[in-house]
Coordinates of C-alpha atoms in Angstrom, one line a residue:
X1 CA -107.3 59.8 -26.6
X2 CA -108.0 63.4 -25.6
X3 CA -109.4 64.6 -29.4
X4 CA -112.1 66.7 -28.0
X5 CA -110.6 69.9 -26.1
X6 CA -108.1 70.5 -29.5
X7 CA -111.5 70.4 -32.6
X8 CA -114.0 72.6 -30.9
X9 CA -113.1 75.5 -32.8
X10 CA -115.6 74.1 -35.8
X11 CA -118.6 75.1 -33.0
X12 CA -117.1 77.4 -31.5
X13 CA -115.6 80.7 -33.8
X14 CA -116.3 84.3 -32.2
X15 CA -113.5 85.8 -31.2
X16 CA -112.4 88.5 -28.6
X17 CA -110.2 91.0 -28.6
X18 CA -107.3 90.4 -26.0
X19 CA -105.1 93.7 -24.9
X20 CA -101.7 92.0 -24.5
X21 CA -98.9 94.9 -24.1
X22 CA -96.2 94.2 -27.3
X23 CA -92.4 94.4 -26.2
X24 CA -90.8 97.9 -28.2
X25 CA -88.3 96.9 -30.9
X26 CA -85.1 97.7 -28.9
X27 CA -86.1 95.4 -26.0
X28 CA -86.9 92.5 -29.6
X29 CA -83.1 92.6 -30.7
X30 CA -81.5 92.4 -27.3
X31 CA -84.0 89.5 -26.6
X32 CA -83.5 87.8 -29.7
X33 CA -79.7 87.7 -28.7
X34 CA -80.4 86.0 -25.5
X35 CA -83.1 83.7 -27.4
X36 CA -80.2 82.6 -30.5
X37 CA -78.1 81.4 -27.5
X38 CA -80.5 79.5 -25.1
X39 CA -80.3 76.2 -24.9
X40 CA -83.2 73.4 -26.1
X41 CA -83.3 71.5 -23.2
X42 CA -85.2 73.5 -20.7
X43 CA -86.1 72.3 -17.5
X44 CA -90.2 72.1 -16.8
X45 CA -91.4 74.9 -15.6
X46 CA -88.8 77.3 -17.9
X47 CA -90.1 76.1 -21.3
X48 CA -93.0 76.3 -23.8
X49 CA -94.7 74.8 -26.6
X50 CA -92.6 76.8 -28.8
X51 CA -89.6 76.1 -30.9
X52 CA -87.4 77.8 -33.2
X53 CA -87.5 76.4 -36.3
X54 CA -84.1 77.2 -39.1
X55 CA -82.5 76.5 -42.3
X56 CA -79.4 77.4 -43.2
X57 CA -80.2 81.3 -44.0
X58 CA -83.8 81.9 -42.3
X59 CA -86.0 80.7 -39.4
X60 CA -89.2 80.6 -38.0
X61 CA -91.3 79.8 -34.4
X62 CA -93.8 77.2 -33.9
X63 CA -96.0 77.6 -30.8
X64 CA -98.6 74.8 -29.6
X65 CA -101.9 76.0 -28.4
X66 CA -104.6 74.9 -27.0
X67 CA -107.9 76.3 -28.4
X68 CA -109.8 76.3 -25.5
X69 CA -108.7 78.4 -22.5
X70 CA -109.4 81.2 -20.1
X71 CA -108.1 84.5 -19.1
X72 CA -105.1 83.0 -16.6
X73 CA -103.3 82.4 -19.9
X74 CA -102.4 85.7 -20.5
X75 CA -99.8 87.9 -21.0
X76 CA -98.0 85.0 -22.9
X77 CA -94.1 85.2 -21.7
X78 CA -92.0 87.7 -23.3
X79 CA -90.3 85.3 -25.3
X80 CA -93.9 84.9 -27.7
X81 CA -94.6 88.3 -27.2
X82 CA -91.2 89.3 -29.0
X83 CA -91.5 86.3 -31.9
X84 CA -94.9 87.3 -32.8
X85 CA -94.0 90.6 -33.0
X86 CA -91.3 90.9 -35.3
X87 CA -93.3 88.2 -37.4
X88 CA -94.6 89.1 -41.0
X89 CA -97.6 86.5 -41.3
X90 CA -99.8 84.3 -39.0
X91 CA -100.3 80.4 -39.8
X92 CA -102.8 79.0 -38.4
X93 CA -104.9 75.7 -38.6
X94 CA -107.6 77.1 -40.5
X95 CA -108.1 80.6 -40.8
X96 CA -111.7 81.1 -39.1
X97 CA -111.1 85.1 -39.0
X98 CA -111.9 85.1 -42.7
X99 CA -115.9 85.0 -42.9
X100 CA -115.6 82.9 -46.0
X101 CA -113.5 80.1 -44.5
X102 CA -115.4 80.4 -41.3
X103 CA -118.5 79.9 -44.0
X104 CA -117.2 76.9 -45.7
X105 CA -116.7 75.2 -42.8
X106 CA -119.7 75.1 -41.0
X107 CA -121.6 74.4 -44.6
X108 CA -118.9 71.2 -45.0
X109 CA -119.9 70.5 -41.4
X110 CA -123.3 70.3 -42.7
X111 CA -123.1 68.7 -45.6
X112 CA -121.2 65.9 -44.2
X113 CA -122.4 66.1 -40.7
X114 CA -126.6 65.9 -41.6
X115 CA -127.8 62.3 -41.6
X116 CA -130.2 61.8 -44.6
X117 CA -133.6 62.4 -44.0
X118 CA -135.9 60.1 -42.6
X119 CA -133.2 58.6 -40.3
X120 CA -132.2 59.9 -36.8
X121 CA -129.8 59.2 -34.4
X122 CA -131.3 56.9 -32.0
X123 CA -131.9 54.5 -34.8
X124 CA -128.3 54.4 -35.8
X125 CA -126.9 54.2 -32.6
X126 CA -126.4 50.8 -30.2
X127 CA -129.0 51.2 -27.5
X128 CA -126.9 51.3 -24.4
X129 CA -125.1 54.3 -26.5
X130 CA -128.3 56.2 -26.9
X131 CA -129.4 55.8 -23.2
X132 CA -125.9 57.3 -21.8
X133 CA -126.3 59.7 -24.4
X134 CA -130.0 60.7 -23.1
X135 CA -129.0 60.7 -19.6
X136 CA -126.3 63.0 -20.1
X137 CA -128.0 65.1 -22.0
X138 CA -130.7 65.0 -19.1
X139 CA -128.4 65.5 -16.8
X140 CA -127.0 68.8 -18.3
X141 CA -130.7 69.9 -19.4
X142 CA -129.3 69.8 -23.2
X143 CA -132.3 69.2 -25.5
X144 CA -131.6 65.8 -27.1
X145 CA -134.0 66.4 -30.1
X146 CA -131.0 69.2 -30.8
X147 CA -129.0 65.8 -32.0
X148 CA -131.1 63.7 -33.9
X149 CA -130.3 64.7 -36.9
X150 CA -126.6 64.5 -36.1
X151 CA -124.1 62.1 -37.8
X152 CA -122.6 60.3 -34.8
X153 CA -119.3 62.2 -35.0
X154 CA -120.6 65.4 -35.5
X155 CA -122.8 65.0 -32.1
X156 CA -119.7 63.9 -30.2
X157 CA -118.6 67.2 -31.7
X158 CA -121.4 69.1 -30.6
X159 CA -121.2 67.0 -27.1
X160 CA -117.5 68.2 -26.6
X161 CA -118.4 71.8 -27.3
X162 CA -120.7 72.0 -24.4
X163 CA -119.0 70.1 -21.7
X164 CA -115.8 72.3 -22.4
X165 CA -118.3 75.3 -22.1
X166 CA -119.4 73.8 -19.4
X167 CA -115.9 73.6 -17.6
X168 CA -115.5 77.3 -17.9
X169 CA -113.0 77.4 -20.6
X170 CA -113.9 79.3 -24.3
X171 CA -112.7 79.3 -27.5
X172 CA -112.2 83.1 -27.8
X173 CA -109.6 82.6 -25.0
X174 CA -107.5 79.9 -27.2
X175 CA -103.8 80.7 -28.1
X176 CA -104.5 80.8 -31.9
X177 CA -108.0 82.5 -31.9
X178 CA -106.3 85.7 -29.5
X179 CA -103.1 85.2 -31.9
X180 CA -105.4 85.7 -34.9
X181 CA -107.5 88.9 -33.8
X182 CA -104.3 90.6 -33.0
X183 CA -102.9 89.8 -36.2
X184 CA -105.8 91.2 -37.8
X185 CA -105.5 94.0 -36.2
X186 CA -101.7 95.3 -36.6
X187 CA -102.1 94.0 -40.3
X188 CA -100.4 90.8 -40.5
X189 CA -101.1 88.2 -42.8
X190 CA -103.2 85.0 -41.9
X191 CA -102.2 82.1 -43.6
X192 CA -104.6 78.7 -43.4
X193 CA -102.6 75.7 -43.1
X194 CA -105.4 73.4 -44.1
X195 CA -108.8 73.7 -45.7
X196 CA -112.5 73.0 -44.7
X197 CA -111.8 69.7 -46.3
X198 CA -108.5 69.1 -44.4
X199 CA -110.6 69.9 -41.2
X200 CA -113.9 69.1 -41.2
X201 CA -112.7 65.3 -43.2
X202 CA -110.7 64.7 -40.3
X203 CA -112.9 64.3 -38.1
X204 CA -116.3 62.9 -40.6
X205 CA -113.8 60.3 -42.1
X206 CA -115.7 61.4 -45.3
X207 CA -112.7 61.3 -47.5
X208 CA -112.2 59.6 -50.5
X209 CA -113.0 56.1 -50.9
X210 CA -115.1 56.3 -47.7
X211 CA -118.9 55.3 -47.2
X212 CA -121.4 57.0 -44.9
X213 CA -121.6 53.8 -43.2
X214 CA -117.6 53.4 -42.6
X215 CA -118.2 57.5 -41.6
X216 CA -121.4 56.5 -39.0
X217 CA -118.9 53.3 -37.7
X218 CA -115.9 55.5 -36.6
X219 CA -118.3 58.0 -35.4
X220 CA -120.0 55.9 -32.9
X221 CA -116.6 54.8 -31.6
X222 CA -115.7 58.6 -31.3
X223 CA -119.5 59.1 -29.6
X224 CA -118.6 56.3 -27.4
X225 CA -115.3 57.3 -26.2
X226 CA -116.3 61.0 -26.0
X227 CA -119.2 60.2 -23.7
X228 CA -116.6 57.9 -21.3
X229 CA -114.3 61.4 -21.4
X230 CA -116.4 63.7 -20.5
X231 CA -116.8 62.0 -17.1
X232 CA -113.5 63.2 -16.3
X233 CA -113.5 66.8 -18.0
X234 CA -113.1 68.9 -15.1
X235 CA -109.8 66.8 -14.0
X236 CA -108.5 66.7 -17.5
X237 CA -108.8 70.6 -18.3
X238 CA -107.0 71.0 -14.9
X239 CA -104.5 69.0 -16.1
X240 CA -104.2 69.9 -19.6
X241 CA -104.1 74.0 -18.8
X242 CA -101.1 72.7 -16.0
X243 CA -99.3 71.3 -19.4
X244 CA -99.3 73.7 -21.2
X245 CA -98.4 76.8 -18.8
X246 CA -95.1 74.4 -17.7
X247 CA -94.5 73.1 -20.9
X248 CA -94.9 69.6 -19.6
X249 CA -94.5 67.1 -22.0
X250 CA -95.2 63.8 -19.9
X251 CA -98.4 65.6 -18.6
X252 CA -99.6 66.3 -21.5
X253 CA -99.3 63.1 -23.3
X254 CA -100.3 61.3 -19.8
X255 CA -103.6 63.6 -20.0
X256 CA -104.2 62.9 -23.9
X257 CA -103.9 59.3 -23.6
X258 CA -105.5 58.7 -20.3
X259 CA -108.5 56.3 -20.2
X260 CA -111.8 57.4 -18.8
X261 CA -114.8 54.7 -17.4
X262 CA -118.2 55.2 -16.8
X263 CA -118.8 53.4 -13.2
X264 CA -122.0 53.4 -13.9
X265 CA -120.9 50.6 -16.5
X266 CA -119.1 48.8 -13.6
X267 CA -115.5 50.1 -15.4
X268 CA -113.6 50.4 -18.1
X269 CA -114.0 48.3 -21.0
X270 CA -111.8 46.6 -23.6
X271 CA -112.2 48.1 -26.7
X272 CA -113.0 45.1 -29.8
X273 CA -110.6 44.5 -32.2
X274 CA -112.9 46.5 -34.7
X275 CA -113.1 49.2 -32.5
X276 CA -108.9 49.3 -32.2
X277 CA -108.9 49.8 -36.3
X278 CA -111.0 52.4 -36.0
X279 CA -109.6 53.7 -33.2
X280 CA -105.8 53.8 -35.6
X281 CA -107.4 55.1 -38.5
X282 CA -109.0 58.0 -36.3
X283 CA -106.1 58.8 -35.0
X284 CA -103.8 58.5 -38.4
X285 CA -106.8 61.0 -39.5
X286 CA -106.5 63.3 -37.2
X287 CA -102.6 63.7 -36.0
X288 CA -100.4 61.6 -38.6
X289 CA -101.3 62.8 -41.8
X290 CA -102.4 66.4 -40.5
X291 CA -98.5 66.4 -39.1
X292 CA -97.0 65.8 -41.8
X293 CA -98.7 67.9 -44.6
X294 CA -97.6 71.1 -41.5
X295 CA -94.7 69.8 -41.4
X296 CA -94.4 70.3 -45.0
X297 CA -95.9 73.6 -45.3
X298 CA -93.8 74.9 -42.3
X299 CA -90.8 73.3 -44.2
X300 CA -91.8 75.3 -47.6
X301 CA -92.0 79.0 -45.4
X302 CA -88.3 78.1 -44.7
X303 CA -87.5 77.5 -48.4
X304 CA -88.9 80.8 -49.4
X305 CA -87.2 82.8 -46.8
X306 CA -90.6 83.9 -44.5
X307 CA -91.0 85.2 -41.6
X308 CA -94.0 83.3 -40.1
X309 CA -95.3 82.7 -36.7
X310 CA -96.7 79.4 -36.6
X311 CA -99.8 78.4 -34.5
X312 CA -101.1 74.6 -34.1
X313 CA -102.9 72.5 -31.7
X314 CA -99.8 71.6 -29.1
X315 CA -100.8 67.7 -29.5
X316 CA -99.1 68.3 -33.0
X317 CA -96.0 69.0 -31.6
X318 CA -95.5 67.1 -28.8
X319 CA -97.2 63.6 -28.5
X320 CA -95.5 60.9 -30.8
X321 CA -92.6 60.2 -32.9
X322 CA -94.4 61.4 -35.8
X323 CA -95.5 65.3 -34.6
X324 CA -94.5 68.0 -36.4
X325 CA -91.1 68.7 -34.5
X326 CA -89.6 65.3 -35.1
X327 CA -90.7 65.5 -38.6
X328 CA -88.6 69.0 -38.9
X329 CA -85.9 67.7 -37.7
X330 CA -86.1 64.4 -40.0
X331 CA -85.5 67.2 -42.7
X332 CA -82.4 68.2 -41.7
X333 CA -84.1 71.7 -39.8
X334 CA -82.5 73.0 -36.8
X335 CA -85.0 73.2 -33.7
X336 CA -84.6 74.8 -30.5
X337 CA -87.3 75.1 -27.9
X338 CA -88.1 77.6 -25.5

């Protein structure tokens, strides 16, 4: 499961201004005109991760980003442009332009990320983990001692961060990160959809009921699996970034769910039936019930009649039967993509 190129914005939070020229009002009615008549079913290549979502007397758009990306991205097509300019507000994820969000989460990352003292890495993970991990990190000249101290997950975390640096992709080039600097800038308002909680539990498994040790489990599976990834970074950012600008469904779910082996390890290998349960309960962690409570808030903007322009990883919209588009339209919401 690709997790890793949609979570980096916990490390990585500065953001750049992008100048991205705003269609004029009288070119925003006539192309909302055109828009309220296209039809859904757009061929590959003409669509986006974007939908208009309606009730019966108000409506809204939902665009998928990615959060990592680079310049070639931009000008988005017209059609953005226009919605996010006649918008009111900004959701978001999390809103990491406020300095007091951006605060609370890297001191939750802390708090849940820090294994206690006395205790490092290397002695909690397998030994054949920690020697991929060491080589890797030799490989890349990344200081290892800079992880000892790190839960499992929150070194897979940390791991992820670099390699997509490495790739030549940034955070400050992510649809929702440009989005949110220009929406600070004309004044909009930035709504969070989640909390430091939402996020930073989502990945930690640190929510209620769990133990640091169920927490270190599903982290070494996430170390594991991030580590057999990364081997295939370059091809799956070339990919991914392909997916997005065509609005490629199949691509993107074949990238997200393609599986990655270390030859070094002579090939792939068959995950336990231990490691399967944790693999589900990741996964419920970080798509299911993160879908549905957006699907809800998005549902609840409808309700109250606001005009929002909604931003969310694109794996949200667009990978099972349970993403936030076929939730939406489980409650009765008209949705048209473009």
């Amino acid at each position: 499961m690709r997790t890793f190129v949609f979570f980096k914005n916990f490390i990585q939070i500065a953001l750049l201004i992008c100048g991205i020229v705003l269609v004029g009002c009288a070119g925003n009615k006539n192309l909302e005109a055109s828009v309220d008549n296209a039809h859904e079913d757009l061929p590959v290549g003409k669509r986006h991760f974007f939908w208009k979502v309606s009730d019966d007397n108000s409506s809204l758009w939902v665009l998928g980003s990615i959060h990592f990306a680079d310049s070639s991205f931009y000008p988005l097509d017209s059609v953005i442009e226009t919605a996010f300019a006649n918008a009111e507000e900004l959701a978001v994820e999390i809103d990491l332009s406020d300095d007091s969000t951006s605060n609370e989460v890297a001191a939750k990352m802390l708090q849940d990320g820090m294994l206690p003292k006395g205790t490092t890495l290397n002695s909690v993970l397998p030994r054949n983990l920690w020697n991929s991990l060491d080589s890797l990190c030799a490989a890349w000249n990344f200081p290892i001692v800079a992880l000892q101290r790190l839960r499992p997950w929150f070194a897979a975390t940390t791991l992820s961060a670099v390699a997509i640096q490495r790739a030549g992709i940034q955070a400050e080039y992510g649809i929702d990160a440009v989005l949110m600097d220009r929406a600070a800038t004309e004044g909009k308002a930035i709504v969070g959809l989640e909390t430091a909680d939402d996020q930073v539990g989502a990945l930690s498994g640190a929510g209620v009921g769990s133990t640091a040790g169920q927490s270190d489990s599903a982290g070494i599976y996430y170390l594991k699996t991030t580590l057999r990834e990364i081997a295939g970074l370059d091809s799956m950012v070339t990919q991914m970034m392909r997916a997005w600008k065509t609005g490629n469904d199949s691509l993107l779910r074949v990238v997200m769910n393609e599986e990655f082996c270390d030859d070094r390890e002579g090939g792939c290998e068959t995950d336990s039936e231990s490691e399967k349960k944790l693999k589900d309960d990741f996964e419920n962690r970080i798509y299911t019930s993160r879908n549905a409570k957006m699907a809800e808030s998005i549902a609840t903007f409808l309700a109250e009649d606001r005009n929002v322009f909604v931003v969310v990883g694109a794996a949200h919209l667009a990978l099972d039967e349970d993403n936030v588009i076929e939730l939406l339209r489980r409650k009765g919401l008209k949705v048209q993509r473009f």
